[in-house]
Short mmCIF file of C-alpha atoms in Angstrom, two decimals:
data_model
loop_
_atom_site.label_atom_id
_atom_site.label_comp_id
_atom_site.label_asym_id
_atom_site.label_seq_id
_atom_site.Cartn_x
_atom_site.Cartn_y
_atom_site.Cartn_z
CA ASP I 1 64.09 83.88 32.46
CA SER I 2 64.85 83.63 36.20
CA ALA I 3 61.92 81.31 36.90
CA ILE I 4 62.58 77.77 38.06
CA PRO I 5 63.08 75.63 34.92
CA ASN I 6 59.91 73.93 33.80
CA GLU I 7 59.26 72.24 30.48
CA ASN I 8 55.77 73.75 30.33
CA HIS I 9 57.28 77.24 30.53
CA LEU I 10 59.66 76.32 27.73
CA ILE I 11 56.89 75.11 25.44
CA HIS I 12 55.06 78.38 26.06
CA LYS I 13 58.21 80.32 25.16
CA PHE I 14 58.64 78.34 21.95
CA LYS I 15 55.20 79.45 20.86
CA GLU I 16 56.16 83.10 21.41
CA TRP I 17 59.37 82.95 19.42
CA THR I 18 59.02 83.92 15.79
CA LYS I 19 62.51 85.23 15.05
CA THR I 20 65.65 83.25 14.37
CA ASP I 21 67.51 85.45 16.86
CA ASN I 22 65.37 84.11 19.70
CA ILE I 23 66.20 80.54 18.80
CA MET I 24 69.92 81.27 18.42
CA GLU I 25 70.00 83.06 21.77
CA PHE I 26 68.28 80.10 23.42
CA ALA I 27 70.71 77.63 21.82
CA TYR I 28 73.69 79.70 22.98
CA SER I 29 72.29 79.96 26.53
CA LEU I 30 71.68 76.22 26.61
CA LEU I 31 75.29 75.48 25.67
CA HIS I 32 76.62 78.20 27.97
CA TYR I 33 74.82 76.95 31.07
CA ARG I 34 75.69 73.37 30.21
CA ALA I 35 79.36 74.39 30.20
CA LEU I 36 78.93 76.10 33.58
CA LEU I 37 77.19 73.02 34.95
CA ASP I 38 80.03 70.78 33.79
CA SER I 39 82.79 73.06 35.11
CA PHE I 40 81.50 74.65 38.31
CA VAL I 41 78.88 72.33 39.81
CA ILE I 42 79.58 69.23 41.91
CA LYS I 43 79.42 65.73 40.51
CA THR I 44 79.51 62.36 42.19
CA THR I 45 82.70 60.35 41.85
CA ASP I 46 83.06 56.60 41.45
CA THR I 47 82.64 56.34 45.23
CA PRO I 48 78.98 56.75 46.28
CA GLU I 49 78.14 60.03 48.05
CA THR I 50 81.59 61.42 47.35
CA TRP I 51 81.57 64.76 45.57
CA ALA I 52 84.03 66.58 43.34
CA ILE I 53 84.28 69.73 41.22
CA CYS I 54 86.60 69.74 38.25
CA ARG I 55 86.74 71.11 34.74
CA TYR I 56 88.61 70.10 31.64
CA SER I 57 91.24 72.67 30.68
CA LYS I 58 94.42 73.04 28.69
CA SER I 59 97.76 72.58 30.39
CA MET I 60 101.30 73.57 29.44
CA ASN I 61 102.59 70.03 29.99
CA THR I 62 99.78 68.00 28.50
CA SER I 63 97.04 68.58 26.00
CA SER I 64 94.41 68.76 28.72
CA SER I 65 93.91 68.27 32.43
CA ASP I 66 91.39 68.50 35.24
CA SER I 67 91.47 71.73 37.23
CA ASN I 68 89.42 73.17 40.05
CA PRO I 69 87.95 76.64 39.46
CA TYR I 70 87.64 77.46 43.18
CA LYS I 71 91.34 77.28 44.08
CA ASP I 72 91.98 76.85 47.82
CA ASP I 73 88.28 77.05 48.63
CA SER I 74 87.21 74.03 46.61
CA SER I 75 86.42 72.00 49.74
CA ARG I 76 84.15 74.78 50.99
CA MET I 77 82.30 74.98 47.68
CA ILE I 78 81.94 71.19 47.55
CA LEU I 79 80.46 71.16 51.08
CA LEU I 80 78.11 74.04 50.27
CA GLN I 81 76.82 72.54 47.03
CA SER I 82 76.58 69.00 48.41
CA MET I 83 74.58 70.34 51.36
CA LEU I 84 72.06 71.73 48.88
CA ARG I 85 72.17 68.58 46.78
CA VAL I 86 71.31 66.19 49.63
CA THR I 87 68.70 68.59 51.04
CA PHE I 88 66.65 69.20 47.90
CA THR I 89 66.74 65.60 46.70
CA ASP I 90 63.39 65.72 44.90
CA GLN I 91 63.64 69.39 43.91
CA ARG I 92 67.09 69.82 42.41
CA ARG I 93 65.90 72.58 40.13
CA VAL I 94 65.01 74.66 43.23
CA PHE I 95 68.70 75.35 43.84
CA ILE I 96 70.35 74.49 40.50
CA SER I 97 68.78 77.41 38.66
CA PRO I 98 69.84 80.17 41.13
CA LEU I 99 73.20 78.44 41.63
CA LEU I 100 73.94 78.61 37.91
CA GLU I 101 72.87 82.26 37.81
CA HIS I 102 75.31 83.13 40.61
CA ILE I 103 78.08 81.13 38.95
CA ASP I 104 77.37 82.89 35.66
CA ASP I 105 77.79 86.27 37.37
CA TYR I 106 81.06 85.05 38.91
CA TYR I 107 82.33 83.70 35.60
CA ASN I 108 81.48 86.86 33.66
CA GLU I 109 82.76 89.27 36.29
CA ASN I 110 86.32 88.02 36.41
CA ILE I 111 87.63 85.32 34.14
CA ASP I 112 90.67 84.92 36.42
CA HIS I 113 88.40 84.29 39.42
CA ASP I 114 90.26 86.44 41.93
CA ASN I 115 89.58 86.35 45.66
CA GLN I 116 87.17 89.27 45.60
CA SER I 117 84.91 87.73 42.97
CA LEU I 118 85.12 84.35 44.72
CA GLN I 119 84.00 85.95 47.98
CA LYS I 120 81.12 87.56 46.10
CA LEU I 121 80.07 84.18 44.71
CA PHE I 122 80.02 82.58 48.16
CA ASP I 123 78.15 85.59 49.55
CA SER I 124 75.48 85.28 46.88
CA ILE I 125 74.96 81.54 47.47
CA HIS I 126 74.94 82.03 51.24
CA GLU I 127 72.37 84.79 50.81
CA TRP I 128 70.19 82.46 48.73
CA CYS I 129 70.43 79.88 51.52
CA ARG I 130 69.58 82.55 54.08
CA SER I 131 66.52 83.86 52.23
CA THR I 132 65.30 80.35 51.36
CA LEU I 133 65.57 79.20 54.97
CA CYS I 134 63.79 82.36 56.19
CA LYS I 135 60.95 81.72 53.74
CA GLN I 136 60.76 78.11 54.86
CA LEU I 137 60.58 79.13 58.51
CA SER I 138 57.94 81.79 57.86
CA ASN I 139 55.75 79.36 55.91
CA ASP I 140 54.31 78.26 59.25
CA GLY I 141 52.58 81.63 59.42
CA ASN I 142 54.99 83.25 61.86
CA ASN I 143 56.41 86.49 60.47
CA ASP I 144 58.54 87.08 63.57
CA LEU I 145 61.84 85.42 62.64
CA CYS I 146 62.91 84.90 66.25
CA GLN I 147 59.66 83.14 67.08
CA ALA I 148 59.85 81.21 63.81
CA ILE I 149 63.27 79.86 64.83
CA CYS I 150 61.90 78.93 68.25
CA SER I 151 58.97 77.13 66.67
CA ALA I 152 61.14 75.31 64.14
CA ALA I 153 63.49 74.16 66.91
CA LYS I 154 60.98 71.92 68.66
CA LYS I 155 59.32 69.94 65.89
CA GLY I 156 61.00 66.59 66.38
CA THR I 157 60.81 64.48 63.22
CA GLY I 158 59.06 67.39 61.50
CA THR I 159 62.16 69.57 61.80
CA SER I 160 63.32 71.07 58.51
CA HIS I 161 66.09 69.00 56.91
CA PHE I 162 67.41 72.20 55.36
CA LEU I 163 67.72 73.75 58.81
CA MET I 164 69.54 70.69 60.18
CA ASN I 165 71.91 70.44 57.22
CA MET I 166 72.55 74.18 57.37
CA LEU I 167 73.63 73.81 60.99
CA ASP I 168 76.12 71.13 59.98
CA TYR I 169 77.47 73.44 57.28
CA LEU I 170 77.80 76.36 59.73
CA ILE I 171 79.66 74.12 62.19
CA TRP I 172 82.01 72.84 59.49
CA ASP I 173 82.55 76.32 58.04
CA ALA I 174 83.56 77.73 61.42
CA GLU I 175 86.04 74.92 62.07
CA HIS I 176 87.42 75.02 58.52
CA SER I 177 88.00 78.78 58.69
CA LYS I 178 89.83 78.43 61.98
CA ASN I 179 92.23 75.76 60.71
CA ASN I 180 92.73 76.76 57.08
CA SER I 181 94.91 79.84 56.67
CA SER I 182 94.83 79.63 52.86
CA THR I 183 91.11 80.35 52.61
CA CYS I 184 90.09 83.77 51.34
CA ILE I 185 86.42 83.39 52.32
CA GLN I 186 85.07 85.10 55.42
CA PRO I 187 83.55 82.66 57.96
CA LEU I 188 79.82 82.79 58.57
CA ILE I 189 80.12 82.45 62.34
CA ASN I 190 82.13 85.05 64.26
CA LYS I 191 80.09 86.39 67.15
CA HIS I 192 79.33 82.96 68.65
CA LYS I 193 82.52 81.22 67.60
CA ASP I 194 83.76 80.82 71.19
CA ILE I 195 80.53 79.11 72.25
CA LEU I 196 80.78 76.71 69.32
CA ASP I 197 84.47 76.04 69.98
CA LYS I 198 83.63 75.05 73.54
CA GLU I 199 81.04 72.51 72.37
CA CYS I 200 83.47 71.12 69.78
CA GLU I 201 86.12 70.38 72.40
CA GLY I 202 87.09 66.73 72.36
CA ILE I 203 86.13 66.15 68.72
CA HIS I 204 89.10 64.89 66.72
CA GLN I 205 90.12 67.16 63.84
CA ARG I 206 89.79 64.30 61.34
CA ILE I 207 86.02 64.31 61.97
CA PHE I 208 85.87 67.79 60.44
CA ASP I 209 88.49 67.06 57.78
CA ASP I 210 86.68 63.94 56.57
CA PHE I 211 83.13 65.23 56.90
CA GLN I 212 80.89 64.93 53.87
CA PHE I 213 77.20 65.49 53.37
CA ARG I 214 75.41 62.22 52.79
CA TYR I 215 71.78 61.46 52.09
CA ARG I 216 70.89 61.59 55.76
CA ASN I 217 67.14 61.73 55.36
CA SER I 218 65.79 61.02 58.83
CA ILE I 219 65.61 63.03 62.05
CA GLU I 220 67.12 61.06 64.92
CA HIS I 221 66.37 61.62 68.62
CA PHE I 222 69.65 61.36 70.56
CA PHE I 223 67.68 60.40 73.65
CA PRO I 224 64.96 58.15 72.19
CA GLN I 225 61.55 59.67 71.63
CA ASN I 226 59.83 56.57 72.97
CA PRO I 227 62.37 54.64 75.05
CA SER I 228 61.52 50.98 75.37
CA SER I 229 61.37 49.46 78.83
CA THR I 230 63.03 46.36 77.39
CA THR I 231 66.05 48.25 76.01
CA ASP I 232 69.17 47.61 78.05
CA ARG I 233 70.44 50.91 79.45
CA GLY I 234 73.67 49.47 80.74
CA GLU I 235 75.29 52.21 82.83
CA ASP I 236 73.58 55.01 80.91
CA LYS I 237 71.86 57.30 83.41
CA SER I 238 70.55 59.69 80.75
CA GLU I 239 67.03 61.00 81.12
CA VAL I 240 65.27 63.69 79.10
CA SER I 241 61.76 64.84 79.89
CA GLU I 242 59.15 64.10 77.25
CA GLU I 243 58.56 67.77 76.40
CA LEU I 244 62.25 68.25 75.50
CA ARG I 245 62.76 65.12 73.40
CA ASP I 246 61.58 66.88 70.23
CA ASN I 247 63.87 69.84 70.95
CA ILE I 248 66.59 70.65 68.42
CA GLY I 249 69.12 70.11 71.20
CA ASN I 250 68.17 66.42 71.15
CA LEU I 251 68.07 65.97 67.36
CA CYS I 252 70.46 65.16 64.54
CA MET I 253 70.32 63.77 61.00
CA MET I 254 70.88 60.11 60.17
CA THR I 255 70.06 57.84 57.29
CA ARG I 256 66.63 56.29 57.54
CA SER I 257 68.09 52.78 57.77
CA GLU I 258 70.36 53.75 60.68
CA ASN I 259 67.48 55.41 62.49
CA SER I 260 65.12 52.47 62.09
CA ARG I 261 67.74 49.96 63.27
CA ARG I 262 68.93 51.83 66.35
CA GLY I 263 66.41 54.57 67.06
CA ASN I 264 65.52 53.27 70.53
CA LEU I 265 69.09 52.98 71.77
CA PHE I 266 70.09 55.23 74.64
CA PRO I 267 72.70 57.96 73.97
CA SER I 268 75.79 56.10 75.20
CA ALA I 269 74.94 53.07 73.05
CA LYS I 270 74.41 55.27 69.99
CA VAL I 271 77.76 56.96 70.52
CA GLU I 272 79.48 53.61 70.94
CA GLN I 273 78.05 52.34 67.66
CA TYR I 274 78.26 55.54 65.61
CA SER I 275 81.17 57.61 66.93
CA SER I 276 83.69 56.26 64.43
CA SER I 277 81.33 56.38 61.45
CA ASP I 278 80.47 59.20 59.10
CA GLN I 279 77.74 60.91 61.09
CA SER I 280 76.55 64.50 61.11
CA LEU I 281 78.72 67.05 62.89
CA LYS I 282 75.82 67.84 65.19
CA PHE I 283 75.80 64.19 66.29
CA HIS I 284 79.52 64.40 67.08
CA ILE I 285 78.98 67.55 69.14
CA MET I 286 76.24 65.85 71.15
CA ALA I 287 78.49 62.81 71.62
CA ALA I 288 81.26 65.10 72.91
CA LEU I 289 78.83 66.79 75.31
CA LEU I 290 77.66 63.40 76.57
CA LYS I 291 81.25 62.35 77.25
CA LYS I 292 82.05 65.65 78.97
CA GLU I 293 78.90 65.75 81.12
CA GLU I 294 78.82 61.95 81.63
CA THR I 295 75.07 62.05 81.07
CA TRP I 296 72.46 63.37 78.67
CA ASN I 297 69.67 65.25 80.41
CA ASN I 298 67.45 68.31 80.20
CA ASN I 299 70.35 70.64 80.95
CA THR I 300 72.58 69.28 78.17
CA VAL I 301 69.69 69.40 75.69
CA LYS I 302 69.00 73.04 76.60
CA LYS I 303 72.69 73.93 76.49
CA HIS I 304 73.17 72.46 73.03
CA ALA I 305 69.88 73.96 71.81
CA THR I 306 71.03 77.41 72.92
CA THR I 307 74.23 77.09 70.89
CA MET I 308 72.37 75.93 67.77
CA HIS I 309 69.82 78.69 68.27
CA LYS I 310 72.59 81.31 68.38
CA LEU I 311 74.24 79.94 65.24
CA LEU I 312 70.95 80.28 63.40
CA GLN I 313 70.47 83.80 64.73
CA GLU I 314 73.88 84.89 63.51
CA PHE I 315 73.48 83.28 60.11
CA LEU I 316 69.98 84.70 59.62
CA SER I 317 71.11 88.12 60.91
CA CYS I 318 68.53 88.43 63.64
CA GLU I 319 68.95 89.37 67.28
CA CYS I 320 66.85 87.27 69.63
CA ASP I 321 66.71 86.77 73.36
CA SER I 322 67.16 83.02 73.72
CA SER I 323 65.83 83.16 77.27
CA ASN I 324 62.42 84.03 75.85
CA CYS I 325 62.40 80.94 73.67
CA ASP I 326 61.35 77.73 75.35
CA ALA I 327 63.16 75.81 72.60
CA ALA I 328 66.53 77.09 73.72
CA THR I 329 66.79 78.19 77.33
CA GLU I 330 70.12 78.67 79.01
CA ALA I 331 70.96 75.74 81.22
#
């Protein structure tokens, strides 16, 4: 059954089963999907919030060994699955069930896991992300996807964590595809790659190489939502109008503890304290823009919002006129 796993559904099914074949089929499926879960789905390592995918397999040299089923694209699969894992923290079954179904199709289609079947697996998971995000955006009652993106891009702390994490994944995917010739997977961002590359200028490659999804569970305002008059600005001349502070161009993900400790700092102070730590890629882009522009103001917020808006458009396969969206107006 393709429904989200639920013990109440299972009890109902048990009552329907009267033949031994039903029970044997269920037992086989249980073992089969457990094997897929163990071999193809991420697990945490001994280091907190560090993810890995490995399976136990026979080797010519030893009786057994760990191997990765995704070949040269293991890092991409780890990032994709960990993005879902940290997003749906209280609803793991929301993505685990469809993920296992897609992996099952991949496993059955080609036991050797060639490049074509691997591309198909990524396509199917990306499509699930795309449709799930579209449904999430349209839940606000806006059936126009372009307007739904505009609306979602100015919600401040109410901004979808899935949307924010998806942006980080799109940014990483574009950079990874550009610098990894061994990958066989087509990048998700092509049309707006040059715009993204321009915003990523000045970010050290190790930031992308070392990036991992963490349980960043709080929306942070780069320019503080409610700046305190007692906070020392130093030489920071940044100023963002109140109506743009909740704009996606002024937002990134952080852990709740980081946000509560330093939420009222001005942009330059945040960059000074966080630039060398494991922050979201969106934070690093905003930090690079701040350094380049030497300030953080309405224009930089709008400029960054426009880029993020275009990434979402391309991923969600919709054509929108950003100039008609007050959440992302060209600077």
